[in-house]
């Protein structure tokens, strides 16, 4: 009976499913490749189904494998929530918790909100994962996190979301660019310029394409970078222009290094949301974090998330 409750093969299975490679899974787990293969074979023998298809692109889940991954993710999520549930039963908010956020709120908003939360709950140890919105949604679906923060993206089934704040996407130029003071921009004004964009999967990229849908063909070329900081530095150096968040450029604009174009057609308000799975209930530390983020980060009347208040 003990073997029936051995969860380690499922743990190995999920690592292989995430990495798509026995070799990389063995490296992450610090065990041998034959050991990884043995655990996979033991699961396939138990369920009498092939769980992976070995392809040139790596280890891909079969339909039965996808079902096992879904249920295994649910099992490990319950186990990770157990400690919080025990503390909650005693009225305590403590323990470790992981929050994931897309890059803009993860860099410019969430750290301040987490500090407010930790001031109120000093026995909690929060960890922040930062990726693009697509990453955060994937981590939610895989049960790797309980709460995420994403920008405006297609809302997927099985998720609950609550607005946490808004920023503005604007086309920004370096301090020496004459467009900085222009109130009306034409295609001729931006012809010959390089446009820097975030990578696909980023809500900033999606917002930029929405904002510039009628202007994209006017730029001489488009360069994709997966770092907002790299894009800012490229624009400051006069290498091109970019669509960036008002949160991301606040300090550079105050310092006179960047200017947002004043043409209202090149400004787009954007919402950010707390998201979680419908089938993963909130309690204990996770519930306290959700309540804290949704109250401290809720948009003010001007639509911008306010500064966290001092604890009372």
PDB file of C-alpha atoms in Angstrom:
ATOM      1  CA  UNK A   1       0.000   0.000   0.000  1.00  0.00           C
ATOM      2  CA  UNK A   2       2.911   2.355   0.656  1.00  0.00           C
ATOM      3  CA  UNK A   3       3.903   2.212  -3.013  1.00  0.00           C
ATOM      4  CA  UNK A   4       0.436   3.403  -4.014  1.00  0.00           C
ATOM      5  CA  UNK A   5       1.093   6.655  -2.181  1.00  0.00           C
ATOM      6  CA  UNK A   6       4.609   7.265  -3.462  1.00  0.00           C
ATOM      7  CA  UNK A   7       4.298  10.665  -5.136  1.00  0.00           C
ATOM      8  CA  UNK A   8       7.895  10.998  -6.263  1.00  0.00           C
ATOM      9  CA  UNK A   9       7.334   9.374  -9.692  1.00  0.00           C
ATOM     10  CA  UNK A  10       4.554  11.915 -10.290  1.00  0.00           C
ATOM     11  CA  UNK A  11       6.928  14.693  -9.265  1.00  0.00           C
ATOM     12  CA  UNK A  12       9.504  13.417 -11.777  1.00  0.00           C
ATOM     13  CA  UNK A  13       6.773  13.126 -14.417  1.00  0.00           C
ATOM     14  CA  UNK A  14       5.730  16.774 -13.947  1.00  0.00           C
ATOM     15  CA  UNK A  15       9.330  17.990 -14.218  1.00  0.00           C
ATOM     16  CA  UNK A  16       9.775  16.111 -17.506  1.00  0.00           C
ATOM     17  CA  UNK A  17       6.443  17.456 -18.757  1.00  0.00           C
ATOM     18  CA  UNK A  18       7.494  21.018 -17.930  1.00  0.00           C
ATOM     19  CA  UNK A  19      11.002  20.783 -19.400  1.00  0.00           C
ATOM     20  CA  UNK A  20      10.192  18.413 -22.272  1.00  0.00           C
ATOM     21  CA  UNK A  21      13.441  16.562 -21.698  1.00  0.00           C
ATOM     22  CA  UNK A  22      14.636  13.606 -19.625  1.00  0.00           C
ATOM     23  CA  UNK A  23      18.165  15.027 -19.644  1.00  0.00           C
ATOM     24  CA  UNK A  24      17.162  18.438 -18.300  1.00  0.00           C
ATOM     25  CA  UNK A  25      14.809  16.839 -15.765  1.00  0.00           C
ATOM     26  CA  UNK A  26      17.657  14.651 -14.483  1.00  0.00           C
ATOM     27  CA  UNK A  27      19.858  17.735 -14.128  1.00  0.00           C
ATOM     28  CA  UNK A  28      17.196  19.664 -12.228  1.00  0.00           C
ATOM     29  CA  UNK A  29      16.407  16.711  -9.945  1.00  0.00           C
ATOM     30  CA  UNK A  30      20.098  15.779  -9.470  1.00  0.00           C
ATOM     31  CA  UNK A  31      19.431  12.148 -10.376  1.00  0.00           C
ATOM     32  CA  UNK A  32      20.533  10.006 -13.316  1.00  0.00           C
ATOM     33  CA  UNK A  33      18.732   9.865 -16.660  1.00  0.00           C
ATOM     34  CA  UNK A  34      18.047   6.111 -16.229  1.00  0.00           C
ATOM     35  CA  UNK A  35      16.396   6.913 -12.889  1.00  0.00           C
ATOM     36  CA  UNK A  36      14.133   9.478 -14.558  1.00  0.00           C
ATOM     37  CA  UNK A  37      13.223   6.977 -17.287  1.00  0.00           C
ATOM     38  CA  UNK A  38      12.520   4.296 -14.669  1.00  0.00           C
ATOM     39  CA  UNK A  39      10.045   6.555 -12.842  1.00  0.00           C
ATOM     40  CA  UNK A  40       8.284   7.372 -16.115  1.00  0.00           C
ATOM     41  CA  UNK A  41       8.067   3.695 -17.064  1.00  0.00           C
ATOM     42  CA  UNK A  42       6.659   2.846 -13.624  1.00  0.00           C
ATOM     43  CA  UNK A  43       3.852   5.370 -14.133  1.00  0.00           C
ATOM     44  CA  UNK A  44       3.118   4.134 -17.650  1.00  0.00           C
ATOM     45  CA  UNK A  45       2.965   0.579 -16.303  1.00  0.00           C
ATOM     46  CA  UNK A  46       0.656   1.641 -13.478  1.00  0.00           C
ATOM     47  CA  UNK A  47      -1.832   3.344 -15.814  1.00  0.00           C
ATOM     48  CA  UNK A  48      -1.167   1.009 -18.747  1.00  0.00           C
ATOM     49  CA  UNK A  49      -0.916   3.996 -21.087  1.00  0.00           C
ATOM     50  CA  UNK A  50       1.948   5.806 -22.868  1.00  0.00           C
ATOM     51  CA  UNK A  51       2.241   9.194 -21.164  1.00  0.00           C
ATOM     52  CA  UNK A  52       4.829  10.793 -23.471  1.00  0.00           C
ATOM     53  CA  UNK A  53       5.526  10.853 -27.157  1.00  0.00           C
ATOM     54  CA  UNK A  54       9.238  11.139 -27.927  1.00  0.00           C
ATOM     55  CA  UNK A  55       9.693  13.592 -30.815  1.00  0.00           C
ATOM     56  CA  UNK A  56      12.542  15.667 -32.297  1.00  0.00           C
ATOM     57  CA  UNK A  57      11.056  18.595 -30.362  1.00  0.00           C
ATOM     58  CA  UNK A  58      11.344  16.724 -27.078  1.00  0.00           C
ATOM     59  CA  UNK A  59       9.023  14.794 -24.788  1.00  0.00           C
ATOM     60  CA  UNK A  60       5.414  15.704 -25.584  1.00  0.00           C
ATOM     61  CA  UNK A  61       2.452  14.628 -23.458  1.00  0.00           C
ATOM     62  CA  UNK A  62      -0.023  12.185 -24.978  1.00  0.00           C
ATOM     63  CA  UNK A  63      -3.748  12.731 -24.241  1.00  0.00           C
ATOM     64  CA  UNK A  64      -3.536  10.296 -21.274  1.00  0.00           C
ATOM     65  CA  UNK A  65      -0.364  12.103 -20.202  1.00  0.00           C
ATOM     66  CA  UNK A  66      -2.179  15.443 -20.244  1.00  0.00           C
ATOM     67  CA  UNK A  67      -4.861  13.972 -17.978  1.00  0.00           C
ATOM     68  CA  UNK A  68      -2.236  12.669 -15.564  1.00  0.00           C
ATOM     69  CA  UNK A  69      -0.464  16.048 -15.587  1.00  0.00           C
ATOM     70  CA  UNK A  70      -3.725  17.856 -14.782  1.00  0.00           C
ATOM     71  CA  UNK A  71      -4.547  15.570 -11.864  1.00  0.00           C
ATOM     72  CA  UNK A  72      -0.967  15.454 -10.587  1.00  0.00           C
ATOM     73  CA  UNK A  73      -0.829  19.244 -10.619  1.00  0.00           C
ATOM     74  CA  UNK A  74      -4.023  19.321  -8.577  1.00  0.00           C
ATOM     75  CA  UNK A  75      -2.576  16.831  -6.057  1.00  0.00           C
ATOM     76  CA  UNK A  76       0.631  18.795  -5.519  1.00  0.00           C
ATOM     77  CA  UNK A  77      -1.338  22.059  -5.272  1.00  0.00           C
ATOM     78  CA  UNK A  78      -3.407  20.546  -2.455  1.00  0.00           C
ATOM     79  CA  UNK A  79      -0.249  19.394  -0.706  1.00  0.00           C
ATOM     80  CA  UNK A  80       1.352  22.823  -0.992  1.00  0.00           C
ATOM     81  CA  UNK A  81      -1.827  24.434   0.376  1.00  0.00           C
ATOM     82  CA  UNK A  82      -2.000  22.042   3.334  1.00  0.00           C
ATOM     83  CA  UNK A  83       0.395  23.961   5.581  1.00  0.00           C
ATOM     84  CA  UNK A  84      -1.522  27.170   4.949  1.00  0.00           C
ATOM     85  CA  UNK A  85      -4.788  25.363   5.724  1.00  0.00           C
ATOM     86  CA  UNK A  86      -3.400  24.135   9.057  1.00  0.00           C
ATOM     87  CA  UNK A  87      -2.257  27.632  10.032  1.00  0.00           C
ATOM     88  CA  UNK A  88      -5.599  29.067   8.879  1.00  0.00           C
ATOM     89  CA  UNK A  89      -7.481  26.679  11.182  1.00  0.00           C
ATOM     90  CA  UNK A  90      -5.591  28.286  14.079  1.00  0.00           C
ATOM     91  CA  UNK A  91      -6.272  31.804  12.808  1.00  0.00           C
ATOM     92  CA  UNK A  92      -2.673  32.380  11.696  1.00  0.00           C
ATOM     93  CA  UNK A  93      -1.338  33.821   8.433  1.00  0.00           C
ATOM     94  CA  UNK A  94       2.165  32.444   7.967  1.00  0.00           C
ATOM     95  CA  UNK A  95       4.353  30.316   5.722  1.00  0.00           C
ATOM     96  CA  UNK A  96       5.720  30.539   2.195  1.00  0.00           C
ATOM     97  CA  UNK A  97       3.695  31.712  -0.794  1.00  0.00           C
ATOM     98  CA  UNK A  98       4.556  32.298  -4.445  1.00  0.00           C
ATOM     99  CA  UNK A  99       2.981  35.049  -6.544  1.00  0.00           C
ATOM    100  CA  UNK A 100       3.590  35.437 -10.276  1.00  0.00           C
ATOM    101  CA  UNK A 101       3.209  38.630 -12.279  1.00  0.00           C
ATOM    102  CA  UNK A 102       3.784  39.790 -15.825  1.00  0.00           C
ATOM    103  CA  UNK A 103       6.846  41.979 -16.242  1.00  0.00           C
ATOM    104  CA  UNK A 104       5.362  45.487 -15.959  1.00  0.00           C
ATOM    105  CA  UNK A 105       3.366  45.049 -12.725  1.00  0.00           C
ATOM    106  CA  UNK A 106       5.955  42.563 -11.451  1.00  0.00           C
ATOM    107  CA  UNK A 107       8.673  45.197 -11.769  1.00  0.00           C
ATOM    108  CA  UNK A 108       6.919  48.475 -10.990  1.00  0.00           C
ATOM    109  CA  UNK A 109       3.824  47.719  -8.862  1.00  0.00           C
ATOM    110  CA  UNK A 110       3.876  44.382  -7.057  1.00  0.00           C
ATOM    111  CA  UNK A 111       7.063  44.858  -4.971  1.00  0.00           C
ATOM    112  CA  UNK A 112       5.480  47.860  -3.227  1.00  0.00           C
ATOM    113  CA  UNK A 113       2.279  45.920  -2.598  1.00  0.00           C
ATOM    114  CA  UNK A 114       4.164  42.894  -1.301  1.00  0.00           C
ATOM    115  CA  UNK A 115       6.024  45.147   1.149  1.00  0.00           C
ATOM    116  CA  UNK A 116       2.667  46.392   2.446  1.00  0.00           C
ATOM    117  CA  UNK A 117       1.448  42.797   2.787  1.00  0.00           C
ATOM    118  CA  UNK A 118       4.599  41.696   4.612  1.00  0.00           C
ATOM    119  CA  UNK A 119       4.365  44.637   7.003  1.00  0.00           C
ATOM    120  CA  UNK A 120       0.905  43.378   7.995  1.00  0.00           C
ATOM    121  CA  UNK A 121       1.897  39.686   8.000  1.00  0.00           C
ATOM    122  CA  UNK A 122       5.581  39.423   9.004  1.00  0.00           C
ATOM    123  CA  UNK A 123       5.419  35.611   9.341  1.00  0.00           C
ATOM    124  CA  UNK A 124       4.718  35.189   5.621  1.00  0.00           C
ATOM    125  CA  UNK A 125       7.603  34.631   3.184  1.00  0.00           C
ATOM    126  CA  UNK A 126       6.411  35.739  -0.292  1.00  0.00           C
ATOM    127  CA  UNK A 127       8.290  34.874  -3.467  1.00  0.00           C
ATOM    128  CA  UNK A 128       7.700  36.744  -6.726  1.00  0.00           C
ATOM    129  CA  UNK A 129       8.031  35.100 -10.144  1.00  0.00           C
ATOM    130  CA  UNK A 130       8.143  37.446 -13.138  1.00  0.00           C
ATOM    131  CA  UNK A 131       7.385  36.381 -16.719  1.00  0.00           C
ATOM    132  CA  UNK A 132       5.132  37.547 -19.507  1.00  0.00           C
ATOM    133  CA  UNK A 133       1.344  37.223 -19.266  1.00  0.00           C
ATOM    134  CA  UNK A 134       1.429  33.944 -21.199  1.00  0.00           C
ATOM    135  CA  UNK A 135       3.882  32.488 -18.663  1.00  0.00           C
ATOM    136  CA  UNK A 136       1.716  33.520 -15.713  1.00  0.00           C
ATOM    137  CA  UNK A 137      -1.416  31.946 -17.201  1.00  0.00           C
ATOM    138  CA  UNK A 138       0.535  28.767 -17.948  1.00  0.00           C
ATOM    139  CA  UNK A 139       1.801  28.578 -14.356  1.00  0.00           C
ATOM    140  CA  UNK A 140      -1.763  28.994 -13.097  1.00  0.00           C
ATOM    141  CA  UNK A 141      -3.053  26.208 -15.322  1.00  0.00           C
ATOM    142  CA  UNK A 142      -0.213  23.947 -14.173  1.00  0.00           C
ATOM    143  CA  UNK A 143      -1.038  24.655 -10.481  1.00  0.00           C
ATOM    144  CA  UNK A 144       2.496  25.979  -9.953  1.00  0.00           C
ATOM    145  CA  UNK A 145       1.092  29.186  -8.423  1.00  0.00           C
ATOM    146  CA  UNK A 146      -2.153  30.118  -6.683  1.00  0.00           C
ATOM    147  CA  UNK A 147      -2.379  33.789  -7.701  1.00  0.00           C
ATOM    148  CA  UNK A 148      -1.112  35.697 -10.715  1.00  0.00           C
ATOM    149  CA  UNK A 149      -1.162  39.270 -12.016  1.00  0.00           C
ATOM    150  CA  UNK A 150      -1.477  39.860 -15.753  1.00  0.00           C
ATOM    151  CA  UNK A 151      -2.245  42.649 -18.172  1.00  0.00           C
ATOM    152  CA  UNK A 152      -5.144  42.747 -20.580  1.00  0.00           C
ATOM    153  CA  UNK A 153      -5.155  39.447 -22.387  1.00  0.00           C
ATOM    154  CA  UNK A 154      -7.746  37.010 -23.620  1.00  0.00           C
ATOM    155  CA  UNK A 155      -9.538  35.707 -20.524  1.00  0.00           C
ATOM    156  CA  UNK A 156      -9.394  31.937 -20.408  1.00  0.00           C
ATOM    157  CA  UNK A 157     -12.048  29.608 -19.063  1.00  0.00           C
ATOM    158  CA  UNK A 158     -11.637  28.339 -15.525  1.00  0.00           C
ATOM    159  CA  UNK A 159     -10.100  31.572 -14.209  1.00  0.00           C
ATOM    160  CA  UNK A 160     -11.404  34.357 -11.967  1.00  0.00           C
ATOM    161  CA  UNK A 161      -9.975  37.844 -12.334  1.00  0.00           C
ATOM    162  CA  UNK A 162     -10.228  41.137 -10.436  1.00  0.00           C
ATOM    163  CA  UNK A 163      -8.903  44.478 -11.633  1.00  0.00           C
ATOM    164  CA  UNK A 164      -5.962  45.740  -9.605  1.00  0.00           C
ATOM    165  CA  UNK A 165      -4.885  48.890 -11.445  1.00  0.00           C
ATOM    166  CA  UNK A 166      -4.257  50.728 -14.699  1.00  0.00           C
ATOM    167  CA  UNK A 167      -1.328  52.282 -16.460  1.00  0.00           C
ATOM    168  CA  UNK A 168      -0.984  54.042 -19.821  1.00  0.00           C
ATOM    169  CA  UNK A 169       0.903  52.836 -22.861  1.00  0.00           C
ATOM    170  CA  UNK A 170       2.516  55.741 -24.747  1.00  0.00           C
ATOM    171  CA  UNK A 171       4.916  56.099 -27.654  1.00  0.00           C
ATOM    172  CA  UNK A 172       8.134  57.475 -26.137  1.00  0.00           C
ATOM    173  CA  UNK A 173      11.186  59.093 -27.712  1.00  0.00           C
ATOM    174  CA  UNK A 174      14.573  60.266 -26.444  1.00  0.00           C
ATOM    175  CA  UNK A 175      15.083  63.781 -25.121  1.00  0.00           C
ATOM    176  CA  UNK A 176      16.652  65.110 -28.328  1.00  0.00           C
ATOM    177  CA  UNK A 177      13.838  63.904 -30.614  1.00  0.00           C
ATOM    178  CA  UNK A 178      11.693  66.782 -31.881  1.00  0.00           C
ATOM    179  CA  UNK A 179       8.610  64.551 -31.779  1.00  0.00           C
ATOM    180  CA  UNK A 180       8.635  64.829 -27.991  1.00  0.00           C
ATOM    181  CA  UNK A 181       6.699  68.088 -28.127  1.00  0.00           C
ATOM    182  CA  UNK A 182       4.446  67.266 -31.083  1.00  0.00           C
ATOM    183  CA  UNK A 183       0.706  67.277 -30.399  1.00  0.00           C
ATOM    184  CA  UNK A 184      -0.175  65.610 -33.709  1.00  0.00           C
ATOM    185  CA  UNK A 185       1.938  62.975 -35.419  1.00  0.00           C
ATOM    186  CA  UNK A 186       1.757  61.740 -39.005  1.00  0.00           C
ATOM    187  CA  UNK A 187       3.116  58.667 -40.737  1.00  0.00           C
ATOM    188  CA  UNK A 188       5.730  60.869 -42.353  1.00  0.00           C
ATOM    189  CA  UNK A 189       6.998  61.916 -38.905  1.00  0.00           C
ATOM    190  CA  UNK A 190       7.800  58.353 -37.889  1.00  0.00           C
ATOM    191  CA  UNK A 191       8.964  57.032 -41.258  1.00  0.00           C
ATOM    192  CA  UNK A 192      12.588  55.991 -41.070  1.00  0.00           C
ATOM    193  CA  UNK A 193      12.417  55.383 -37.313  1.00  0.00           C
ATOM    194  CA  UNK A 194      13.121  52.043 -35.631  1.00  0.00           C
ATOM    195  CA  UNK A 195      10.349  50.741 -33.387  1.00  0.00           C
ATOM    196  CA  UNK A 196      11.324  48.596 -30.405  1.00  0.00           C
ATOM    197  CA  UNK A 197       8.707  46.096 -29.241  1.00  0.00           C
ATOM    198  CA  UNK A 198       8.464  43.542 -26.448  1.00  0.00           C
ATOM    199  CA  UNK A 199       8.238  39.851 -27.361  1.00  0.00           C
ATOM    200  CA  UNK A 200       5.045  38.019 -28.358  1.00  0.00           C
ATOM    201  CA  UNK A 201       3.147  36.847 -25.273  1.00  0.00           C
ATOM    202  CA  UNK A 202       3.757  40.141 -23.462  1.00  0.00           C
ATOM    203  CA  UNK A 203       0.690  42.273 -22.759  1.00  0.00           C
ATOM    204  CA  UNK A 204       2.848  45.327 -23.545  1.00  0.00           C
ATOM    205  CA  UNK A 205       3.466  43.880 -27.028  1.00  0.00           C
ATOM    206  CA  UNK A 206      -0.259  43.222 -27.522  1.00  0.00           C
ATOM    207  CA  UNK A 207      -1.115  46.746 -26.353  1.00  0.00           C
ATOM    208  CA  UNK A 208       1.531  48.288 -28.619  1.00  0.00           C
ATOM    209  CA  UNK A 209       0.154  46.473 -31.653  1.00  0.00           C
ATOM    210  CA  UNK A 210      -3.348  47.695 -30.780  1.00  0.00           C
ATOM    211  CA  UNK A 211      -2.128  51.257 -30.295  1.00  0.00           C
ATOM    212  CA  UNK A 212      -0.064  51.343 -33.499  1.00  0.00           C
ATOM    213  CA  UNK A 213      -2.286  49.163 -35.694  1.00  0.00           C
ATOM    214  CA  UNK A 214      -2.523  51.864 -38.367  1.00  0.00           C
ATOM    215  CA  UNK A 215       1.059  53.035 -38.033  1.00  0.00           C
ATOM    216  CA  UNK A 216       3.171  49.873 -38.032  1.00  0.00           C
ATOM    217  CA  UNK A 217       3.966  49.999 -41.750  1.00  0.00           C
ATOM    218  CA  UNK A 218       5.370  53.531 -41.395  1.00  0.00           C
ATOM    219  CA  UNK A 219       8.380  52.485 -39.297  1.00  0.00           C
ATOM    220  CA  UNK A 220      11.551  51.596 -41.191  1.00  0.00           C
ATOM    221  CA  UNK A 221      12.064  48.474 -39.104  1.00  0.00           C
ATOM    222  CA  UNK A 222      10.791  46.714 -35.991  1.00  0.00           C
ATOM    223  CA  UNK A 223      13.153  45.210 -33.418  1.00  0.00           C
ATOM    224  CA  UNK A 224      11.924  42.767 -30.770  1.00  0.00           C
ATOM    225  CA  UNK A 225      13.528  42.692 -27.304  1.00  0.00           C
ATOM    226  CA  UNK A 226      12.363  40.749 -24.270  1.00  0.00           C
ATOM    227  CA  UNK A 227      13.490  43.340 -21.718  1.00  0.00           C
ATOM    228  CA  UNK A 228      11.742  46.631 -20.956  1.00  0.00           C
ATOM    229  CA  UNK A 229      14.963  47.993 -19.466  1.00  0.00           C
ATOM    230  CA  UNK A 230      16.892  47.174 -22.657  1.00  0.00           C
ATOM    231  CA  UNK A 231      14.227  48.923 -24.723  1.00  0.00           C
ATOM    232  CA  UNK A 232      14.363  52.017 -22.510  1.00  0.00           C
ATOM    233  CA  UNK A 233      18.130  52.232 -22.814  1.00  0.00           C
ATOM    234  CA  UNK A 234      17.955  51.825 -26.601  1.00  0.00           C
ATOM    235  CA  UNK A 235      15.448  54.684 -26.865  1.00  0.00           C
ATOM    236  CA  UNK A 236      17.454  56.912 -24.477  1.00  0.00           C
ATOM    237  CA  UNK A 237      20.495  56.300 -26.711  1.00  0.00           C
ATOM    238  CA  UNK A 238      18.505  57.591 -29.703  1.00  0.00           C
ATOM    239  CA  UNK A 239      18.333  54.254 -31.508  1.00  0.00           C
ATOM    240  CA  UNK A 240      14.570  54.371 -32.005  1.00  0.00           C
ATOM    241  CA  UNK A 241      11.192  54.752 -30.334  1.00  0.00           C
ATOM    242  CA  UNK A 242       9.004  52.411 -28.290  1.00  0.00           C
ATOM    243  CA  UNK A 243       5.597  51.914 -26.732  1.00  0.00           C
ATOM    244  CA  UNK A 244       6.140  51.631 -22.977  1.00  0.00           C
ATOM    245  CA  UNK A 245       4.142  51.744 -19.766  1.00  0.00           C
ATOM    246  CA  UNK A 246       3.801  55.008 -17.855  1.00  0.00           C
ATOM    247  CA  UNK A 247       4.943  53.060 -14.771  1.00  0.00           C
ATOM    248  CA  UNK A 248       8.095  51.906 -16.548  1.00  0.00           C
ATOM    249  CA  UNK A 249       9.159  55.369 -17.755  1.00  0.00           C
ATOM    250  CA  UNK A 250       8.172  57.476 -14.739  1.00  0.00           C
ATOM    251  CA  UNK A 251      11.716  58.083 -13.458  1.00  0.00           C
ATOM    252  CA  UNK A 252      13.213  58.606 -16.930  1.00  0.00           C
ATOM    253  CA  UNK A 253      10.543  61.156 -17.809  1.00  0.00           C
ATOM    254  CA  UNK A 254      11.129  63.053 -14.562  1.00  0.00           C
ATOM    255  CA  UNK A 255      14.845  63.077 -15.339  1.00  0.00           C
ATOM    256  CA  UNK A 256      14.193  64.400 -18.861  1.00  0.00           C
ATOM    257  CA  UNK A 257      15.674  61.330 -20.560  1.00  0.00           C
ATOM    258  CA  UNK A 258      12.450  60.235 -22.252  1.00  0.00           C
ATOM    259  CA  UNK A 259       9.401  62.078 -23.550  1.00  0.00           C
ATOM    260  CA  UNK A 260       5.958  60.634 -24.202  1.00  0.00           C
ATOM    261  CA  UNK A 261       4.319  61.924 -27.371  1.00  0.00           C
ATOM    262  CA  UNK A 262       1.453  64.283 -26.647  1.00  0.00           C
ATOM    263  CA  UNK A 263      -0.744  62.976 -29.472  1.00  0.00           C
ATOM    264  CA  UNK A 264      -3.759  61.467 -27.673  1.00  0.00           C
ATOM    265  CA  UNK A 265      -4.119  58.874 -30.455  1.00  0.00           C
ATOM    266  CA  UNK A 266      -0.854  57.364 -29.232  1.00  0.00           C
ATOM    267  CA  UNK A 267      -2.004  56.798 -25.657  1.00  0.00           C
ATOM    268  CA  UNK A 268      -3.800  53.675 -24.475  1.00  0.00           C
ATOM    269  CA  UNK A 269      -5.061  52.939 -20.963  1.00  0.00           C
ATOM    270  CA  UNK A 270      -4.420  49.366 -19.892  1.00  0.00           C
ATOM    271  CA  UNK A 271      -5.854  47.312 -17.042  1.00  0.00           C
ATOM    272  CA  UNK A 272      -4.090  44.760 -14.858  1.00  0.00           C
ATOM    273  CA  UNK A 273      -5.812  41.887 -13.098  1.00  0.00           C
ATOM    274  CA  UNK A 274      -5.388  39.496 -10.220  1.00  0.00           C
ATOM    275  CA  UNK A 275      -6.185  36.035 -11.556  1.00  0.00           C
ATOM    276  CA  UNK A 276      -6.672  32.602 -10.006  1.00  0.00           C
ATOM    277  CA  UNK A 277      -8.202  29.244 -10.833  1.00  0.00           C
ATOM    278  CA  UNK A 278     -11.891  28.788 -10.058  1.00  0.00           C
ATOM    279  CA  UNK A 279     -11.266  25.265  -8.810  1.00  0.00           C
ATOM    280  CA  UNK A 280      -8.534  26.276  -6.318  1.00  0.00           C
ATOM    281  CA  UNK A 281     -10.236  27.803  -3.254  1.00  0.00           C
ATOM    282  CA  UNK A 282      -8.694  30.654  -1.310  1.00  0.00           C
ATOM    283  CA  UNK A 283      -7.866  30.210   2.361  1.00  0.00           C
ATOM    284  CA  UNK A 284      -5.163  31.127   4.832  1.00  0.00           C
ATOM    285  CA  UNK A 285      -2.119  32.865   3.415  1.00  0.00           C
ATOM    286  CA  UNK A 286      -3.357  32.774  -0.187  1.00  0.00           C
ATOM    287  CA  UNK A 287      -6.673  34.360   0.790  1.00  0.00           C
ATOM    288  CA  UNK A 288      -4.910  37.042   2.855  1.00  0.00           C
ATOM    289  CA  UNK A 289      -2.631  37.903  -0.073  1.00  0.00           C
ATOM    290  CA  UNK A 290      -5.548  38.088  -2.530  1.00  0.00           C
ATOM    291  CA  UNK A 291      -7.459  40.442  -0.204  1.00  0.00           C
ATOM    292  CA  UNK A 292      -4.371  42.576   0.406  1.00  0.00           C
ATOM    293  CA  UNK A 293      -3.511  42.956  -3.278  1.00  0.00           C
ATOM    294  CA  UNK A 294      -7.073  43.611  -4.391  1.00  0.00           C
ATOM    295  CA  UNK A 295      -7.593  46.330  -1.757  1.00  0.00           C
ATOM    296  CA  UNK A 296      -4.153  48.019  -1.823  1.00  0.00           C
ATOM    297  CA  UNK A 297      -3.808  47.815  -5.576  1.00  0.00           C
ATOM    298  CA  UNK A 298      -7.344  48.799  -6.546  1.00  0.00           C
ATOM    299  CA  UNK A 299      -7.435  51.683  -9.051  1.00  0.00           C
ATOM    300  CA  UNK A 300      -8.049  55.145  -7.690  1.00  0.00           C
ATOM    301  CA  UNK A 301     -10.424  57.604  -9.355  1.00  0.00           C
ATOM    302  CA  UNK A 302      -7.822  58.528 -11.971  1.00  0.00           C
ATOM    303  CA  UNK A 303      -7.405  54.867 -12.859  1.00  0.00           C
ATOM    304  CA  UNK A 304      -3.829  54.529 -11.592  1.00  0.00           C
ATOM    305  CA  UNK A 305      -3.036  52.145  -8.750  1.00  0.00           C
ATOM    306  CA  UNK A 306      -2.316  54.180  -5.593  1.00  0.00           C
ATOM    307  CA  UNK A 307       0.774  54.065  -3.434  1.00  0.00           C
ATOM    308  CA  UNK A 308       0.449  51.554  -0.583  1.00  0.00           C
ATOM    309  CA  UNK A 309      -0.631  53.134   2.686  1.00  0.00           C
ATOM    310  CA  UNK A 310       1.491  53.033   5.811  1.00  0.00           C
ATOM    311  CA  UNK A 311       0.383  50.210   8.115  1.00  0.00           C
ATOM    312  CA  UNK A 312      -1.910  51.259  10.951  1.00  0.00           C
TER     313      UNK A 312
END
